[in-house]
Coordinates of C-alpha atoms and ligand atoms in Angstrom, one line a residue:
X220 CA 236.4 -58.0 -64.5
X221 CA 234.8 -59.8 -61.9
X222 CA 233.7 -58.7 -58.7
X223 CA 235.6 -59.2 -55.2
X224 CA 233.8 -60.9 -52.2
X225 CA 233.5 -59.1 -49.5
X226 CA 235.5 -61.0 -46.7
X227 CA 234.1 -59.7 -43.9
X228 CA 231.1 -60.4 -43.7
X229 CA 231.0 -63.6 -45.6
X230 CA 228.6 -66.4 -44.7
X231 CA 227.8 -69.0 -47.0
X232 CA 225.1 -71.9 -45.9
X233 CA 225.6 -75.5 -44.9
X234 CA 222.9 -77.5 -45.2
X235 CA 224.3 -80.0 -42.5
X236 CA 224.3 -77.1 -40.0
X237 CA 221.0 -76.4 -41.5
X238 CA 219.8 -80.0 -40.8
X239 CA 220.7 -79.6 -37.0
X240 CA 218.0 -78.6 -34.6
X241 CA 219.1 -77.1 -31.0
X242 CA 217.4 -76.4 -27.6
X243 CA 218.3 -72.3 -27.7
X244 CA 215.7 -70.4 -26.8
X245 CA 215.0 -67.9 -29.4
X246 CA 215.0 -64.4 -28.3
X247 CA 213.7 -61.6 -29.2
X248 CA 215.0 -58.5 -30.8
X249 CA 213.1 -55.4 -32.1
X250 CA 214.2 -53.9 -35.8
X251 CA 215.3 -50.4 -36.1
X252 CA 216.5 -48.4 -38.4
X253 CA 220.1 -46.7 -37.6
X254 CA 220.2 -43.0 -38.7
X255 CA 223.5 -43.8 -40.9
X256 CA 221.2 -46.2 -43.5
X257 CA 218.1 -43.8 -42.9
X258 CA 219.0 -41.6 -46.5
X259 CA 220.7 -44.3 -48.3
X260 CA 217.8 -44.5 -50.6
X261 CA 216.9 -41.2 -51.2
X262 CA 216.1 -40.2 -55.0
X263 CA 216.8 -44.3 -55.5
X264 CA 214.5 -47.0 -56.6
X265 CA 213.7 -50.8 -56.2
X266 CA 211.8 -53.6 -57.1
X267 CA 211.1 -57.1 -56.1
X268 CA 210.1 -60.2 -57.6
X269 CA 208.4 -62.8 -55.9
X270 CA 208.1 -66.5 -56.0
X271 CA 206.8 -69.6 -54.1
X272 CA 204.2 -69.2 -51.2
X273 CA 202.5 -66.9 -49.0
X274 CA 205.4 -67.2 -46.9
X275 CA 207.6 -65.5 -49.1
X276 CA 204.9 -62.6 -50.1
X277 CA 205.0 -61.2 -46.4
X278 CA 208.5 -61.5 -46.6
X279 CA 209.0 -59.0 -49.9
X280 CA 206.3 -57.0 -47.9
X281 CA 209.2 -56.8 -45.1
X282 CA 211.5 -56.3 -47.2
X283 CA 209.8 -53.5 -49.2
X284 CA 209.0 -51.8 -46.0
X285 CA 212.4 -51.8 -45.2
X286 CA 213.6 -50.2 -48.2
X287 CA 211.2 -47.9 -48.2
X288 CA 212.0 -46.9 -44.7
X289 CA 215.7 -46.2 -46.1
X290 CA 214.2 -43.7 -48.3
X291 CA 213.4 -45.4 -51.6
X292 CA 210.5 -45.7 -53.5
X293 CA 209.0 -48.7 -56.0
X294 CA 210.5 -48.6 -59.4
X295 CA 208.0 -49.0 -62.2
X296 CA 210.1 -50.9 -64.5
X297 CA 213.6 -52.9 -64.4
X298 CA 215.4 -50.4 -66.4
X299 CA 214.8 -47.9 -63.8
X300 CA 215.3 -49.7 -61.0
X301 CA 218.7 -49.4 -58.7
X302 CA 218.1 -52.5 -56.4
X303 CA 216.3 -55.7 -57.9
X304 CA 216.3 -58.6 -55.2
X305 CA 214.7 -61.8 -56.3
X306 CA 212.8 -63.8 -53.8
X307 CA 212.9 -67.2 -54.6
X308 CA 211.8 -70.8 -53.7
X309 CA 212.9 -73.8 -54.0
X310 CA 210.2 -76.3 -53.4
X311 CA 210.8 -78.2 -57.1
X312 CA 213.5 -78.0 -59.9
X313 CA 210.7 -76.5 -62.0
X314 CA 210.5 -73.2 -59.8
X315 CA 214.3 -73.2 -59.4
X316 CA 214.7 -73.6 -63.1
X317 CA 212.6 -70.5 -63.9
X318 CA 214.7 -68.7 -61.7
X319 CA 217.9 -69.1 -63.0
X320 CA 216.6 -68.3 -66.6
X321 CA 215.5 -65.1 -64.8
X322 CA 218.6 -64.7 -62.9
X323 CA 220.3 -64.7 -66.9
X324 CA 218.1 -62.2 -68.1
X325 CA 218.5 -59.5 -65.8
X326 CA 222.1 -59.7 -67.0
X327 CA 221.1 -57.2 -69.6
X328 CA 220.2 -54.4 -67.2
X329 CA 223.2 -54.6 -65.3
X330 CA 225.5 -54.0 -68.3
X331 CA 223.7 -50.8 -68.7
X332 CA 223.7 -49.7 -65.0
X333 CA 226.8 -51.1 -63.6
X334 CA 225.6 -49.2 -60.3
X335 CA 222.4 -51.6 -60.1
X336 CA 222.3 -54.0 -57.0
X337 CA 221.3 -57.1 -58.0
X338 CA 220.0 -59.5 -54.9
X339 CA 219.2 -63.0 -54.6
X340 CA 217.1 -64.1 -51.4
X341 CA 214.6 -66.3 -50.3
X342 CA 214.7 -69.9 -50.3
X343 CA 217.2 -71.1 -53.0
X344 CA 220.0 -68.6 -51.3
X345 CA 219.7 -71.3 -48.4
X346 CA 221.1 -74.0 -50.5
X347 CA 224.5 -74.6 -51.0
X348 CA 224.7 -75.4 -54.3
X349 CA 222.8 -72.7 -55.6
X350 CA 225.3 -70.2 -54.1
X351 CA 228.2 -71.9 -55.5
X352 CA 226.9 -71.7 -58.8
X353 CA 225.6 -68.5 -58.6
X354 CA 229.3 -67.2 -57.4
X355 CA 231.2 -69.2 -60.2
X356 CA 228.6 -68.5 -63.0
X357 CA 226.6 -65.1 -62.3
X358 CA 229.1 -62.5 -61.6
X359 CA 226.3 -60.1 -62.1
X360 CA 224.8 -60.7 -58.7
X361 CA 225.7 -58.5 -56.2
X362 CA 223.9 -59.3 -53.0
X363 CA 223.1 -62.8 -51.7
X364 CA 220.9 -63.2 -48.4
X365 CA 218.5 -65.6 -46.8
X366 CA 215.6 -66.1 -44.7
X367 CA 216.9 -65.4 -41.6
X368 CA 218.6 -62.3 -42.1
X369 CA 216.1 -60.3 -43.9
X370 CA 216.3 -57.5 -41.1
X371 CA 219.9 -57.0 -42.1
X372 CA 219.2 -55.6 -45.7
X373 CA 220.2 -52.1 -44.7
X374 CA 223.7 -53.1 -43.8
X375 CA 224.1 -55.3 -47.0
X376 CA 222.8 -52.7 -49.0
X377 CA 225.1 -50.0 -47.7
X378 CA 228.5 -52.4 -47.9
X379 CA 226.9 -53.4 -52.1
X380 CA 226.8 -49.8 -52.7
X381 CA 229.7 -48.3 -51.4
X382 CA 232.5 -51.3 -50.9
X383 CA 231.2 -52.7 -54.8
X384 CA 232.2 -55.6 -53.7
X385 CA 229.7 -59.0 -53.8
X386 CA 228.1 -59.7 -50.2
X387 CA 227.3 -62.9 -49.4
X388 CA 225.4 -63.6 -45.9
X389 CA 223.3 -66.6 -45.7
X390 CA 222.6 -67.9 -42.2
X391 CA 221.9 -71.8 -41.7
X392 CA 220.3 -71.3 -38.2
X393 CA 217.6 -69.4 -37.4
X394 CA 218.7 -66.4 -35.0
X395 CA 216.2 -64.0 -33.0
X396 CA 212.2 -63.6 -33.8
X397 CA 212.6 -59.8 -34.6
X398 CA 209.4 -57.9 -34.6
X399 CA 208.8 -54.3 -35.0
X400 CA 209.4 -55.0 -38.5
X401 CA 208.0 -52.5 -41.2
X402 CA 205.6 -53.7 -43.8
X403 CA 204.6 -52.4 -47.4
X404 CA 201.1 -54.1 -47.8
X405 CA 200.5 -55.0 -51.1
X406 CA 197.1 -55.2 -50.4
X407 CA 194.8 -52.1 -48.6
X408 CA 192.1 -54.9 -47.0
X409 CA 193.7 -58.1 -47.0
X410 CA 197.1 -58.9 -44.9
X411 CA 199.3 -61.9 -44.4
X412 CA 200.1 -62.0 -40.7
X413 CA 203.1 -64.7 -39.9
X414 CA 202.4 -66.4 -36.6
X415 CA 205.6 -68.5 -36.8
X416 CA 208.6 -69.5 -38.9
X417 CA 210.3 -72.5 -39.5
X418 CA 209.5 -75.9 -39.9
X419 CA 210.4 -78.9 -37.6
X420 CA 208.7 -81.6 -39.6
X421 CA 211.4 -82.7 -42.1
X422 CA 209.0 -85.1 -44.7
X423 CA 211.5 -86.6 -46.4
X424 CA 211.1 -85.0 -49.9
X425 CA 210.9 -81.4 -48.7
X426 CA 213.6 -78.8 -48.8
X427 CA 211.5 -75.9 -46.4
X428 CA 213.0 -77.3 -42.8
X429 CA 216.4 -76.9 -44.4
X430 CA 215.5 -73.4 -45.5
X431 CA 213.4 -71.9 -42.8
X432 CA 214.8 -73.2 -39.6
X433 CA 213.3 -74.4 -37.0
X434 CA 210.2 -74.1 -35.6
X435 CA 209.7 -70.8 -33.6
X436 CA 206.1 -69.1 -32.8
X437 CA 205.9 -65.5 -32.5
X438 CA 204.0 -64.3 -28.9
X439 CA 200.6 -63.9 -28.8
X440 CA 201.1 -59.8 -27.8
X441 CA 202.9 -59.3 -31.1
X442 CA 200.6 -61.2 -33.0
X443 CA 197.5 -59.3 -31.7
X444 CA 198.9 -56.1 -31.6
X445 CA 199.6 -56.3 -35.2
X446 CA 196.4 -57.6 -36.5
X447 CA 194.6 -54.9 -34.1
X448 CA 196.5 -52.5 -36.1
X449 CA 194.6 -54.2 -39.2
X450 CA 191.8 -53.6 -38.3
X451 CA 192.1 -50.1 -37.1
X452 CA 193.2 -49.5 -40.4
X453 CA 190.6 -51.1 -42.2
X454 CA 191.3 -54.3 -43.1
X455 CA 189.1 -57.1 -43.6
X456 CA 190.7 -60.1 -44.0
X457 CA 193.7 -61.6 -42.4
X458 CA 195.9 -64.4 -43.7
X459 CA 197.7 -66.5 -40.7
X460 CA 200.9 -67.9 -42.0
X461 CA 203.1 -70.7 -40.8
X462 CA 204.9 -73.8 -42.8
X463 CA 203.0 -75.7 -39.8
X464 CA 200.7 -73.3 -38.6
X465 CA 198.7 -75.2 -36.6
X466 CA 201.7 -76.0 -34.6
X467 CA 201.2 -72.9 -33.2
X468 CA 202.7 -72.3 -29.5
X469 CA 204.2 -75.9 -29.3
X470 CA 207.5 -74.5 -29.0
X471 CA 206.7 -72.1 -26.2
X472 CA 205.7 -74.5 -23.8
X473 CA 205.7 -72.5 -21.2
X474 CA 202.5 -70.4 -21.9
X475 CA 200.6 -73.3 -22.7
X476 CA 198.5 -71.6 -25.5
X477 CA 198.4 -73.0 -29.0
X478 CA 196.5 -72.7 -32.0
X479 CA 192.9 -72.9 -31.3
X480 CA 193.1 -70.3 -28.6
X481 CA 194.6 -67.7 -30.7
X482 CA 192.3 -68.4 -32.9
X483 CA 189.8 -67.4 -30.2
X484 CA 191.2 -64.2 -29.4
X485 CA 192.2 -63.3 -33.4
X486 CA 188.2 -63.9 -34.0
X487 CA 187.9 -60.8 -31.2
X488 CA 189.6 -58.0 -32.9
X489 CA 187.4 -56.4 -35.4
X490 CA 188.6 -58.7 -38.6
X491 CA 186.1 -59.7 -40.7
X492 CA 187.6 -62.9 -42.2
X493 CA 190.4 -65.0 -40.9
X494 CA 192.0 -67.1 -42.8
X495 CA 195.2 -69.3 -41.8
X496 CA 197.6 -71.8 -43.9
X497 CA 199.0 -74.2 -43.8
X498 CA 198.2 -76.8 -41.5
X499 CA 199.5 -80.1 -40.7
X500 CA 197.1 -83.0 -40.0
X501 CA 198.9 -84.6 -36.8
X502 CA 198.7 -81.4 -35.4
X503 CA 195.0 -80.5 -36.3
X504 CA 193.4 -80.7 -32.5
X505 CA 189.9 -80.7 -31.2
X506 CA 190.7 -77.2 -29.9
X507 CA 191.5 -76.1 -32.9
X508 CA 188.1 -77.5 -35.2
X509 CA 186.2 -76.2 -32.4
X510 CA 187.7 -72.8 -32.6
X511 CA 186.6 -73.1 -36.4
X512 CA 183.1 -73.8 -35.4
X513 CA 182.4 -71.2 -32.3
X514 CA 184.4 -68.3 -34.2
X515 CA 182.4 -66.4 -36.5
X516 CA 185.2 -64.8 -38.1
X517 CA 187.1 -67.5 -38.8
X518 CA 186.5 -68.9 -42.2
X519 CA 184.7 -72.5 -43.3
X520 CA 188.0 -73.5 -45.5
X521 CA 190.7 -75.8 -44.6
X522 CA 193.8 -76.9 -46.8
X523 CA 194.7 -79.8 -45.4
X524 CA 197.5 -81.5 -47.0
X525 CA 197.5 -85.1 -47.6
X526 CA 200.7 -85.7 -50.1
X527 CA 199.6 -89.7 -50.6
X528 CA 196.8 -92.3 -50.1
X529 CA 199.2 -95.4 -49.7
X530 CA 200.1 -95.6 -45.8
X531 CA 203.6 -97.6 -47.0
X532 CA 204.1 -93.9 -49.2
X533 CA 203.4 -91.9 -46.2
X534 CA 205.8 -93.7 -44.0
X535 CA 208.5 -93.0 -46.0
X536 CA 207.4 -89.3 -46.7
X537 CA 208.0 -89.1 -43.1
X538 CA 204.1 -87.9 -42.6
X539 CA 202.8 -89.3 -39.2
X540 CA 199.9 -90.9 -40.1
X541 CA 198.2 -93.2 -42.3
X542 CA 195.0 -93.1 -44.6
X543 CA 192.9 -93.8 -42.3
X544 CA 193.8 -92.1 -39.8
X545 CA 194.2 -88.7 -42.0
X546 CA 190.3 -89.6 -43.0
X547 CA 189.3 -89.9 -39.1
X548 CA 190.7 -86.5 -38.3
X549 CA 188.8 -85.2 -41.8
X550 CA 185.6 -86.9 -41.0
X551 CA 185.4 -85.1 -37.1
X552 CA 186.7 -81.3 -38.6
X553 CA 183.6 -82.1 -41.2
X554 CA 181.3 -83.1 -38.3
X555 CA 182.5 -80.6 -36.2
X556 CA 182.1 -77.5 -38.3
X557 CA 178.8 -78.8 -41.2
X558 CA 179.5 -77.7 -44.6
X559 CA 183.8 -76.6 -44.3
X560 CA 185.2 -76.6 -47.3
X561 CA 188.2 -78.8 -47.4
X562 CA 191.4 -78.5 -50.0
X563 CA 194.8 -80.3 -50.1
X564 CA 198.4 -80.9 -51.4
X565 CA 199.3 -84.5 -53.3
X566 CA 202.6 -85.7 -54.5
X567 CA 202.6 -88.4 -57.1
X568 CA 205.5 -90.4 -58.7
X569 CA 207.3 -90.5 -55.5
X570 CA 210.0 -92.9 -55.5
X571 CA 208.6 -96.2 -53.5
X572 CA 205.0 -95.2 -55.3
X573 CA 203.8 -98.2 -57.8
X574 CA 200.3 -98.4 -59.0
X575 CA 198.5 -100.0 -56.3
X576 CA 200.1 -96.7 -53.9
X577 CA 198.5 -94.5 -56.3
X578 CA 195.7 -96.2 -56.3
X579 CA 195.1 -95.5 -52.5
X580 CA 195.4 -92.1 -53.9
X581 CA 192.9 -91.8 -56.4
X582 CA 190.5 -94.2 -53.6
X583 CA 191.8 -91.2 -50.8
X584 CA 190.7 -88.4 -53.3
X585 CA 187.2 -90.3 -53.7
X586 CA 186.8 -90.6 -50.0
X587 CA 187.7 -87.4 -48.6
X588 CA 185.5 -85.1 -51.3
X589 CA 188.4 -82.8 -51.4
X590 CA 187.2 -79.5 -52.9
X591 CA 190.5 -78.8 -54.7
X592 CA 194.0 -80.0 -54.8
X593 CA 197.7 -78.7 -55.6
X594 CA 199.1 -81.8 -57.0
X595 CA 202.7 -82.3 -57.8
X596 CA 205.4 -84.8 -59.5
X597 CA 207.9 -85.6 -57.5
X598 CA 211.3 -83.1 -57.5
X599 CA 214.1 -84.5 -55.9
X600 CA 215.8 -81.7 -53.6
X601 CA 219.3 -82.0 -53.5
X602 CA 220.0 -82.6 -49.0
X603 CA 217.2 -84.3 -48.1
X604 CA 216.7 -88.2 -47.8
X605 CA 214.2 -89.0 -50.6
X606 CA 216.9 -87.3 -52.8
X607 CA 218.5 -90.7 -52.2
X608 CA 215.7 -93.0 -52.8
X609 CA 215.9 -94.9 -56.1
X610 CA 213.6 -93.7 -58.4
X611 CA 212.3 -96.7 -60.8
X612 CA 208.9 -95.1 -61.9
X613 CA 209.1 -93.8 -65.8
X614 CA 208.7 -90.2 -65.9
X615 CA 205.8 -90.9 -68.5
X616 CA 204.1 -93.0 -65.9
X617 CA 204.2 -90.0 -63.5
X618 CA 202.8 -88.1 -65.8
X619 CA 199.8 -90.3 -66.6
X620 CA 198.9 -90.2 -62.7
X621 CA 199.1 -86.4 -62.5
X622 CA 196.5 -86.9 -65.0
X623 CA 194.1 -89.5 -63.8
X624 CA 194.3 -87.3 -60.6
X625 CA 193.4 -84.0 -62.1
X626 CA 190.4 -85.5 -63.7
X627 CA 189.0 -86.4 -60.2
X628 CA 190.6 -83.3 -58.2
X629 CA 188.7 -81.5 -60.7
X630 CA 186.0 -83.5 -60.3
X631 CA 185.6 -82.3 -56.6
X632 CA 186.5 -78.7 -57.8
X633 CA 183.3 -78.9 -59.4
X634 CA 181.3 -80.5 -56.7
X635 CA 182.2 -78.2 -54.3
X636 CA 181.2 -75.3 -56.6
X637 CA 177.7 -76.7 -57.1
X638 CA 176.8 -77.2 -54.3
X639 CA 176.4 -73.3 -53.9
X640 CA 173.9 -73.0 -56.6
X641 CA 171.2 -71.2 -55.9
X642 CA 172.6 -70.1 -52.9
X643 CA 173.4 -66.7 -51.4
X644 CA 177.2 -66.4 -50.4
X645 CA 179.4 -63.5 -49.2
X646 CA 182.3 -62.3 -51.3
X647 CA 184.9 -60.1 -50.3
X648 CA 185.3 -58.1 -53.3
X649 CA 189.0 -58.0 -55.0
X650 CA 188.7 -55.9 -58.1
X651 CA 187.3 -56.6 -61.4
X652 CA 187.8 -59.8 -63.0
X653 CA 191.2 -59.9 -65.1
X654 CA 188.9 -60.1 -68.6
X655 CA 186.1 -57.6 -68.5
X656 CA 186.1 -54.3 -66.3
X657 CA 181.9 -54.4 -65.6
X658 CA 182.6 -57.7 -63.8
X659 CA 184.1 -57.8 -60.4
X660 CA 185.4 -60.8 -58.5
X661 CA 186.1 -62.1 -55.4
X662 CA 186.0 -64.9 -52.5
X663 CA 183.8 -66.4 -50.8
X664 CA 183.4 -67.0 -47.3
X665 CA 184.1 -71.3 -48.6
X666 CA 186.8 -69.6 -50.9
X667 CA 185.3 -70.0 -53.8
X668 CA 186.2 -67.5 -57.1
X669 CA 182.7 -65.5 -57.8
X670 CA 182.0 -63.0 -60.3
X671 CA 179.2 -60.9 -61.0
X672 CA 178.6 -57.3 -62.1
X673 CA 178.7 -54.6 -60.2
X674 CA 180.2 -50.9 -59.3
X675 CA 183.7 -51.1 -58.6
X676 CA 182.7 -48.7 -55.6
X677 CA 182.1 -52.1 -54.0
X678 CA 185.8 -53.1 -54.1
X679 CA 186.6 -53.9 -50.8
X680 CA 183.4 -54.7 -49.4
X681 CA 181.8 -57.9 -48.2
X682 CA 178.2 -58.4 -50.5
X683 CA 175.9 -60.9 -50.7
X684 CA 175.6 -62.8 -54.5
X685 CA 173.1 -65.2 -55.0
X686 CA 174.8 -68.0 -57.3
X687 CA 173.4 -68.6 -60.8
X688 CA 176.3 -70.5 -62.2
X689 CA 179.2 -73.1 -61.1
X690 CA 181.9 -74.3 -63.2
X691 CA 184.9 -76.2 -62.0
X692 CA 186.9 -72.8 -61.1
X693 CA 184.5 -70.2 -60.4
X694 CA 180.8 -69.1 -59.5
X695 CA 178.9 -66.9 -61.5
X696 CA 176.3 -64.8 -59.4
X697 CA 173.9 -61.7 -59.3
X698 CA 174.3 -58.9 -56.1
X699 CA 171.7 -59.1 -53.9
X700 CA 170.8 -57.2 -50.8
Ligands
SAH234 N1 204.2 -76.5 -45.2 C1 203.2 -76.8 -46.1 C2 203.5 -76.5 -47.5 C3 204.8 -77.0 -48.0 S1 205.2 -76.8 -49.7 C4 202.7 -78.1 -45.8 O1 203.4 -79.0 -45.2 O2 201.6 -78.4 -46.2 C5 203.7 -77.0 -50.5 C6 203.5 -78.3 -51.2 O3 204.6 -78.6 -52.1 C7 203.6 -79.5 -50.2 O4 202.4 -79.7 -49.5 C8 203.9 -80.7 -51.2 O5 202.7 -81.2 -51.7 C9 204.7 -80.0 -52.3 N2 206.1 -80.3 -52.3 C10 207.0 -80.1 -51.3 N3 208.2 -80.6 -51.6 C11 208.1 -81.2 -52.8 C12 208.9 -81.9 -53.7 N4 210.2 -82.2 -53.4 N5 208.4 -82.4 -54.9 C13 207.1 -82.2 -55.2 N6 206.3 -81.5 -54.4 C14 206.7 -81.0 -53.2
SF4_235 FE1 207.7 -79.4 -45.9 FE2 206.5 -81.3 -44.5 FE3 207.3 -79.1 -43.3 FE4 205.3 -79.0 -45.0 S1 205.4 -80.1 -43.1 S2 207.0 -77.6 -45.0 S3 205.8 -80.5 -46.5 S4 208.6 -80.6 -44.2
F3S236 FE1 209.2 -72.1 -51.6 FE2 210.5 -71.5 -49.5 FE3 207.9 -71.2 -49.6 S1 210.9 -73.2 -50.8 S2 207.3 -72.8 -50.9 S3 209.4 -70.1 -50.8 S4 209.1 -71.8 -47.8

């Protein structure tokens, strides 16, 4: 028999509403835990899955750290696990798509613990289509939230349990900034810090402004008192996350600090290595690449997505500038700070693109010396306006671009690892590399993978390697003092 809705509280989103951006000031609020959902968890379990960006990894740290606060503990399989929220994104159909054929296979553990909550959040809850579907076609979900309501879980947790009836609470407008929040780390010396949420810059293919609201910044006290905290507890590199983090303070006017000065003060707090993503190239500033160049803490690596070459492309991506002007602002960060190791994003097979657009691309690619690239097909996202373009280019067309731009994004990959031959470079050390245990691995100051040997007492520290070897995804190198 399927399961009732639960009335009350029920909230599905609207991505018009969504869509809508409003003057409110955004307050506010600090979490905490009422007594009544403080033992709700006791002798219980949990686990989360995780998908899409960095964005959505501090979230499932918030969320764990909320759980955890509620008294249960990390699960160590599915079968054991009592609550099983899946964080999700929904950038591209091909990341939605492995979702759902997740979604279906965690059927299975729910017909053997009816009493299992199972919890979709994240990204794809925002979208209106996904929750009807998942309401008509899988009963076995118990719990659907977004990204604005995260702080609630306890509540929606309680009413899953007790009422068993489905929740459904997905907010189309951001509310409050709520700090305070508690955090399981997955990591013990490398953090994602969130400096602000949202995303006001609506590019015409993407689905994130619709999801994660609009921009708000979090204030600079918050933001130092937590990575202070980091440091006093050891940590040695922290992550800066925005959708537009370089946007940084725009929308608090009033205190007329943005981006480059909080990476000024950040680079004063006892963190070896800050590191920030991702940035938007109308808003990267003069402040901000001189910040880069007087802060020794901050990091010589900038992903700097460019999406297209073809300026008639990035008009209708919506992307505020044009190819040359994206190059200008490339070529002053790369005179401004000698030697930074640049990266970026590129769409191809978007709808107006024909061969002398991806062209630009390939020419773009050539001129900027990226280091790197995520490159993409184009996914039409159900809401937003390029959904609506007309789409003439054969899929097997796109396909042969994403491959003539591999070749010379991997082209640069390489590059940018030789160019530290011979060299002596600092690597934070991760763990040991995934295929041999007397190896261990790690980043570079240029974030570069490196691997050499060495005693896994060094996990955690910063070394110096002199490179012996560079292949298209990784260094090779020897420990030196
Ligand atoms: N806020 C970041 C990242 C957004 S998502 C930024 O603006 O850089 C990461 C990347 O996914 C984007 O840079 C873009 O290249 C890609 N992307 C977003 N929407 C997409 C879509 N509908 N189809 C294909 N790629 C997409
Ligand atoms: Fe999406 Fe553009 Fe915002 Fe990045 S800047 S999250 S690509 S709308
Ligand atoms: Fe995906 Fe949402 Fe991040 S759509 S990329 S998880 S902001």
């Amino acid at each position: 028999m399927s399961k009732k809705i639960n009335m009350e509280k029920y909230f599905a989103p609207d991505l018009d509403k969504a869509r809508k951006r409003t003057r409110n000031i955004i307050e506010e609020v600090r979490f905490n835990l009422s007594d009544a959902h403080q033992k709700i968890g006791y002798h219980k379990t949990y686990l989360i899955h995780t998908y899409g960006c960095q964005g959505n990894v501090a979230d499932s740290e918030t969320m764990a750290g909320i759980l955890e606060l509620m008294g249960f503990s990390p699960a160590i399989s599915e079968d054991q696990a009592d609550v099983i929220i899946m964080n999700t994104c929904a950038i591209r159909e091909n990341a939605e798509n492995r979702i759902w054929g997740e979604l279906g296979r965690l059927k299975a553990y729910k017909r053997r613990n009816p009493d299992l909550i199972l919890a979709l959040a994240g990204c794809m809850a925002q979208e209106e289509n996904v929750v009807k579907r998942v309401l008509k076609t899988y009963q076995h979900v118990d719990l659907i939230f977004g990204t604005h309501n995260i702080h609630k879980i306890p509540e929606y947790i309680e009413t899953a349990m007790f009422s068993k009836e489905r929740v459904v609470e997905v907010y189309s407008r951001e509310g409050e900034i709520v700090e305070n929040l508690p955090k399981r780390r997955d990591h013990k010396f490398k953090a994602w810090v969130n400096i602000m949420f949202g995303c006001d810059e609506f590019c015409t293919y993407c689905i994130v402004p619709y999801t994660r609201g609009k921009e708000r910044s979090r204030s600079k006290e918050e933001i130092i008192a937590e990575i202070k905290e980091l440091a006093e507890q050891g940590y040695k590199e922290v992550t800066l996350l925005g959708q537009n983090v370089n946007a940084y303070g725009k929308d608090r006017k009033e205190d007329d600090y943005t981006f480059g000065d909080l990476l000024r003060d950040v680079n004063e707090l006892g963190i070896e290595r800050i590191r920030f993503t991702t940035s938007h190239p109308h808003d990267l500033d003069k402040k901000t690449m001189e910040a880069i160049r007087d802060c020794n803490h901050v990091m010589p690596f900038f992903h700097l997505p460019v999406q297209s070459g073809s300026n008639k492309v990035l008009k209708k991506m919506n992307r505020h500038y044009t190819k040359e002007s994206y190059l200008n602002v490339l070529n002053q960060l790369k005179e401004t700070v000698p030697g930074i190791s640049v990266t970026t994003d590129i769409i191809v097979g978007f709808p107006f693109e024909d061969e002398d657009d991806f062209n630009e691309t390939l020419d773009l690619v050539e001129k900027a010396d990226f280091e790197g690239a995520f490159t993409f097909i184009f996914s039409k996202r159900e809401g937003t306006p390029a959904a609506k373009y007309e789409d003439l280019t054969p899929e097997e067309d796109k396909k042969q671009r994403l491959y003539r731009l591999n070749e010379a994004v991997n082209a640069g990959y390489l590059r940018g690892s030789q160019r530290f031959l011979d060299k002596v470079v600092k690597v934070l050390v991760d763990g040991t590399s995934k295929h041999n245990d007397e190896i261990l691995s790690g980043y570079s100051e240029h974030q570069k993978l490196v691997n050499f040997k060495g005693d896994p007492s060094l996990i955690g520290q910063i070394v110096n390697v002199k490179i012996t070897v560079a292949k298209t995804w990784f260094l090779l190198g020897e420990k030196v003092d």
